[in-house]
Amino acid sequence: RAKDMGRDTFCYYEAEMDEEVQARAELVTDLRKAIDKGELFVHYQPQFCLENDKVSGMEGLMRWRKQDGTVIPPYKFIPEMERSGLIVAAGEWILRECCCQMMRWMEDGWDGVPVSVNVSMHQIFAGDFPETVSQILEETGLPAGMLKLELTESVIMVDVQEAIAIFSQLKQIGVELAIDDFGTGYSSLSYMQQLDVDVLKIDQSFIKHVTERRGDAVIAETIITLAHNFGMKVIAEGVETADHVNILKTLGCDQVQGYYYSKPLEADELIAFVRARADA
Ligand code: C2E
Ligand code: MG
Ligand code: MG
Ligand code: MG
């Protein structure tokens, strides 16, 4: 009996695996179509300078609107894009879209702010990433200084020497570089000084309880000091309350991004938001 049950359990497990494999294969097919059919779009989340309270930048975040109208958040499809390699095409798409959009706003009379785009490690190591970036800037006419690329510590650690080389090529183009989710990975300080990075983004997990957990406040403060000593700026992510803002001001943080100021917005909403604040 025990043996039978064991076999049943095994069969059940196997059937579940099959289902999962099939569901993932379908997702990849849908995602490939989504890219071709233009179902991907961008939400823009503004970033703010703590010193003067002005919009200082924005981050472009990928969204997928299915044909039935439902909007799918990144955590439900980016991992599959990463596994299947579709992230290279989708990443190039959002890079071009964000550059195009900022250029349109600037042509409409706004001075603009740097737009941040998340870059996956598959894109970075795809071989011709710096060329792709300069090509997109040339195509869209966006000045290089208006584009910021967000990379994670894990990207760097995949191949440190290669990362240093690619970062330096990107810096030569003139784009800004930010390290996303800083503090959650394994960056080594010796690499930090070799990588010509402009901005560290403090991960939102340290901000969430920063007012009540002494340790999180110490981490935030340490990242801010580290960044400033290396000549980098700091952006805190996941800023949700006035208390968060106050403590980050006290700690000397430069910029903030989070629901307290604004959730990620559609392009039209973003420019309306900026104009309403008379920042544009
Ligand atoms: P991320 O780059 O760290 O982006 C910040 C995430 O925090 C966004 O989630 C944003 O909506 C969310 N967020 C902003 N303010 C708050 C806040 O006050 N509280 C909380 N709890 N969350 C806040 P989103 O848009 O769901 O994106 C999740 C992640 O998906 C991103 O994290 C990034 O790693 C990835 N992602 C999004 N778009 C792209 C893309 O175009 N390419 C790549 N490679 N990854 C992307
Ligand atoms: Mg990011
Ligand atoms: Mg982040
Ligand atoms: Mg994140």
Coordinates of N, CA, C and O in Angstrom, one line a residue, residues 47-54 56 148 179 182 198-204 206-207 210 216-229 232-258 261:
Q47 N 10.6 60.6 -9.6 CA 11.6 60.6 -8.4 C 11.8 62.1 -8.0 O 11.6 63.0 -8.9
F48 N 12.0 62.3 -6.8 CA 12.0 63.7 -6.2 C 13.3 64.0 -5.5 O 13.9 63.2 -4.8
C49 N 13.8 65.3 -5.7 CA 14.9 65.8 -5.0 C 14.5 66.2 -3.6 O 13.5 67.0 -3.5
L50 N 15.1 65.7 -2.6 CA 14.7 66.0 -1.2 C 15.0 67.4 -0.8 O 14.3 68.0 0.0
E51 N 16.0 68.0 -1.5 CA 16.4 69.4 -1.1 C 15.4 70.4 -1.6 O 15.0 71.3 -0.8
N52 N 14.9 70.3 -2.8 CA 14.0 71.3 -3.3 C 12.6 70.8 -3.7 O 11.8 71.5 -4.2
D53 N 12.4 69.5 -3.4 CA 11.0 68.9 -3.6 C 10.6 68.8 -5.1 O 9.4 68.6 -5.4
K54 N 11.5 69.0 -6.0 CA 11.2 69.0 -7.5 C 11.4 67.6 -8.0 O 12.1 66.8 -7.5
S56 N 13.0 65.0 -10.1 CA 14.4 65.0 -10.5 C 14.7 63.9 -11.5 O 15.8 63.8 -12.0
K148 N 19.3 57.1 -17.9 CA 19.9 56.4 -16.8 C 19.6 54.9 -16.8 O 18.5 54.5 -17.1
I179 N 22.9 51.6 -9.5 CA 22.7 50.2 -9.0 C 21.4 50.1 -8.2 O 21.2 50.9 -7.3
F182 N 20.1 48.3 -4.1 CA 21.4 48.2 -3.4 C 21.3 47.7 -2.0 O 20.4 48.2 -1.2
D198 N 26.9 56.3 -10.9 CA 26.5 57.6 -10.5 C 25.6 57.6 -9.3 O 25.5 58.5 -8.5
V199 N 24.8 56.5 -9.2 CA 23.7 56.5 -8.2 C 23.5 55.1 -7.6 O 23.6 54.1 -8.2
L200 N 23.3 55.1 -6.3 CA 22.9 53.8 -5.6 C 21.4 54.0 -5.2 O 21.1 55.0 -4.6
K201 N 20.6 53.0 -5.5 CA 19.2 53.0 -5.1 C 19.1 52.1 -3.9 O 19.3 50.9 -4.0
I202 N 18.7 52.6 -2.7 CA 18.6 51.8 -1.5 C 17.3 51.0 -1.7 O 16.2 51.5 -2.0
D203 N 17.4 49.7 -1.5 CA 16.3 48.8 -1.7 C 15.2 49.1 -0.8 O 15.4 49.5 0.4
Q204 N 14.0 48.9 -1.3 CA 12.8 49.3 -0.5 C 12.6 48.5 0.7 O 12.0 48.9 1.7
F206 N 14.7 48.0 3.0 CA 15.4 48.7 4.1 C 14.6 50.0 4.5 O 14.8 50.5 5.6
I207 N 13.7 50.4 3.6 CA 12.9 51.7 3.9 C 11.7 51.3 4.6 O 11.2 52.1 5.5
V210 N 12.2 51.5 8.3 CA 13.3 52.4 8.6 C 13.0 53.2 9.9 O 14.0 53.5 10.6
D216 N 17.8 48.9 10.2 CA 17.5 49.4 8.8 C 17.9 50.8 8.7 O 18.5 51.2 7.6
A217 N 17.8 51.6 9.7 CA 18.2 53.0 9.6 C 19.7 53.1 9.5 O 20.3 53.9 8.8
V218 N 20.4 52.2 10.2 CA 21.9 52.1 10.2 C 22.3 51.7 8.7 O 23.3 52.3 8.2
I219 N 21.6 50.7 8.2 CA 21.9 50.3 6.8 C 21.7 51.5 5.8 O 22.6 51.8 5.0
A220 N 20.6 52.1 5.9 CA 20.3 53.3 5.0 C 21.4 54.3 5.2 O 22.0 54.8 4.2
E221 N 21.7 54.6 6.4 CA 22.8 55.7 6.7 C 24.1 55.2 6.1 O 24.9 56.1 5.5
T222 N 24.4 54.0 6.3 CA 25.7 53.5 5.8 C 25.8 53.5 4.3 O 26.8 53.9 3.7
I223 N 24.7 53.2 3.6 CA 24.7 53.3 2.1 C 24.9 54.7 1.7 O 25.6 55.0 0.7
I224 N 24.2 55.6 2.4 CA 24.3 57.0 2.0 C 25.7 57.6 2.2 O 26.3 58.2 1.3
T225 N 26.3 57.2 3.3 CA 27.7 57.7 3.6 C 28.6 57.1 2.5 O 29.5 57.8 2.0
L226 N 28.5 55.8 2.3 CA 29.3 55.1 1.3 C 29.2 55.8 -0.1 O 30.2 56.1 -0.7
A227 N 28.0 56.0 -0.5 CA 27.7 56.6 -1.8 C 28.4 58.0 -1.9 O 29.1 58.3 -2.8
H228 N 28.1 58.8 -0.9 CA 28.7 60.1 -0.9 C 30.2 60.1 -0.9 O 30.8 60.9 -1.6
N229 N 30.8 59.2 -0.1 CA 32.2 59.2 -0.1 C 32.8 58.8 -1.4 O 34.0 59.1 -1.7
M232 N 28.9 59.4 -5.3 CA 27.6 59.0 -5.9 C 26.4 59.6 -5.2 O 26.5 60.0 -4.0
K233 N 25.3 59.7 -5.9 CA 24.0 60.1 -5.3 C 23.3 58.9 -4.8 O 23.5 57.8 -5.2
V234 N 22.3 59.1 -4.0 CA 21.5 58.1 -3.4 C 20.0 58.3 -3.7 O 19.5 59.4 -3.4
I235 N 19.3 57.3 -4.1 CA 17.8 57.4 -4.3 C 17.2 56.3 -3.4 O 17.7 55.1 -3.4
A236 N 16.3 56.7 -2.5 CA 15.6 55.7 -1.7 C 14.3 55.2 -2.4 O 13.6 56.1 -2.9
E237 N 14.1 53.9 -2.5 CA 12.9 53.3 -3.1 C 11.9 53.0 -2.1 O 12.2 52.7 -0.9
G238 N 10.7 52.9 -2.5 CA 9.6 52.4 -1.6 C 9.3 53.4 -0.5 O 8.9 53.0 0.6
V239 N 9.4 54.7 -0.7 CA 9.1 55.7 0.3 C 7.6 55.9 0.3 O 6.9 56.3 -0.6
E240 N 7.0 55.5 1.4 CA 5.5 55.4 1.5 C 4.9 56.4 2.5 O 3.7 56.6 2.5
T241 N 5.7 57.0 3.4 CA 5.1 57.8 4.5 C 5.9 59.1 4.7 O 7.1 59.2 4.3
A242 N 5.3 60.1 5.3 CA 6.0 61.3 5.7 C 7.1 61.0 6.6 O 8.2 61.7 6.6
D243 N 7.0 60.0 7.5 CA 8.0 59.6 8.4 C 9.3 59.1 7.7 O 10.4 59.4 8.0
H244 N 9.0 58.3 6.6 CA 10.1 57.9 5.8 C 10.9 59.1 5.2 O 12.1 59.1 5.2
V245 N 10.1 60.0 4.7 CA 10.7 61.2 4.1 C 11.6 61.9 5.1 O 12.8 62.3 4.8
N246 N 11.0 62.1 6.3 CA 11.8 62.9 7.3 C 13.1 62.2 7.7 O 14.1 62.9 7.8
I247 N 13.0 60.9 8.0 CA 14.2 60.2 8.4 C 15.3 60.2 7.3 O 16.5 60.4 7.5
L248 N 14.8 60.1 6.0 CA 15.7 60.1 4.9 C 16.4 61.5 4.7 O 17.6 61.6 4.3
K249 N 15.6 62.5 5.0 CA 16.2 63.9 4.9 C 17.3 64.0 6.0 O 18.4 64.5 5.7
T250 N 17.0 63.5 7.2 CA 17.9 63.6 8.3 C 19.2 62.8 8.0 O 20.3 63.2 8.3
L251 N 19.0 61.7 7.3 CA 20.2 60.8 7.0 C 21.0 61.4 5.8 O 22.0 60.8 5.4
G252 N 20.5 62.4 5.1 CA 21.2 63.0 4.0 C 21.0 62.4 2.7 O 21.7 62.6 1.7
C253 N 19.9 61.6 2.5 CA 19.5 61.0 1.2 C 19.2 62.1 0.2 O 18.7 63.2 0.5
D254 N 19.6 61.9 -1.1 CA 19.4 62.9 -2.1 C 18.0 62.9 -2.7 O 17.4 63.9 -2.9
Q255 N 17.6 61.7 -3.1 CA 16.3 61.6 -3.9 C 15.5 60.5 -3.3 O 16.0 59.6 -2.7
V256 N 14.2 60.6 -3.6 CA 13.2 59.5 -3.2 C 12.2 59.2 -4.3 O 12.0 60.0 -5.2
Q257 N 11.7 58.0 -4.2 CA 10.8 57.4 -5.1 C 9.8 56.5 -4.3 O 10.3 55.7 -3.6
G258 N 8.5 56.7 -4.5 CA 7.6 55.9 -3.8 C 6.2 56.3 -3.8 O 5.9 57.5 -4.2
Y261 N 4.8 59.9 -2.8 CA 4.7 61.0 -3.8 C 3.9 60.6 -4.9 O 3.0 61.4 -5.4

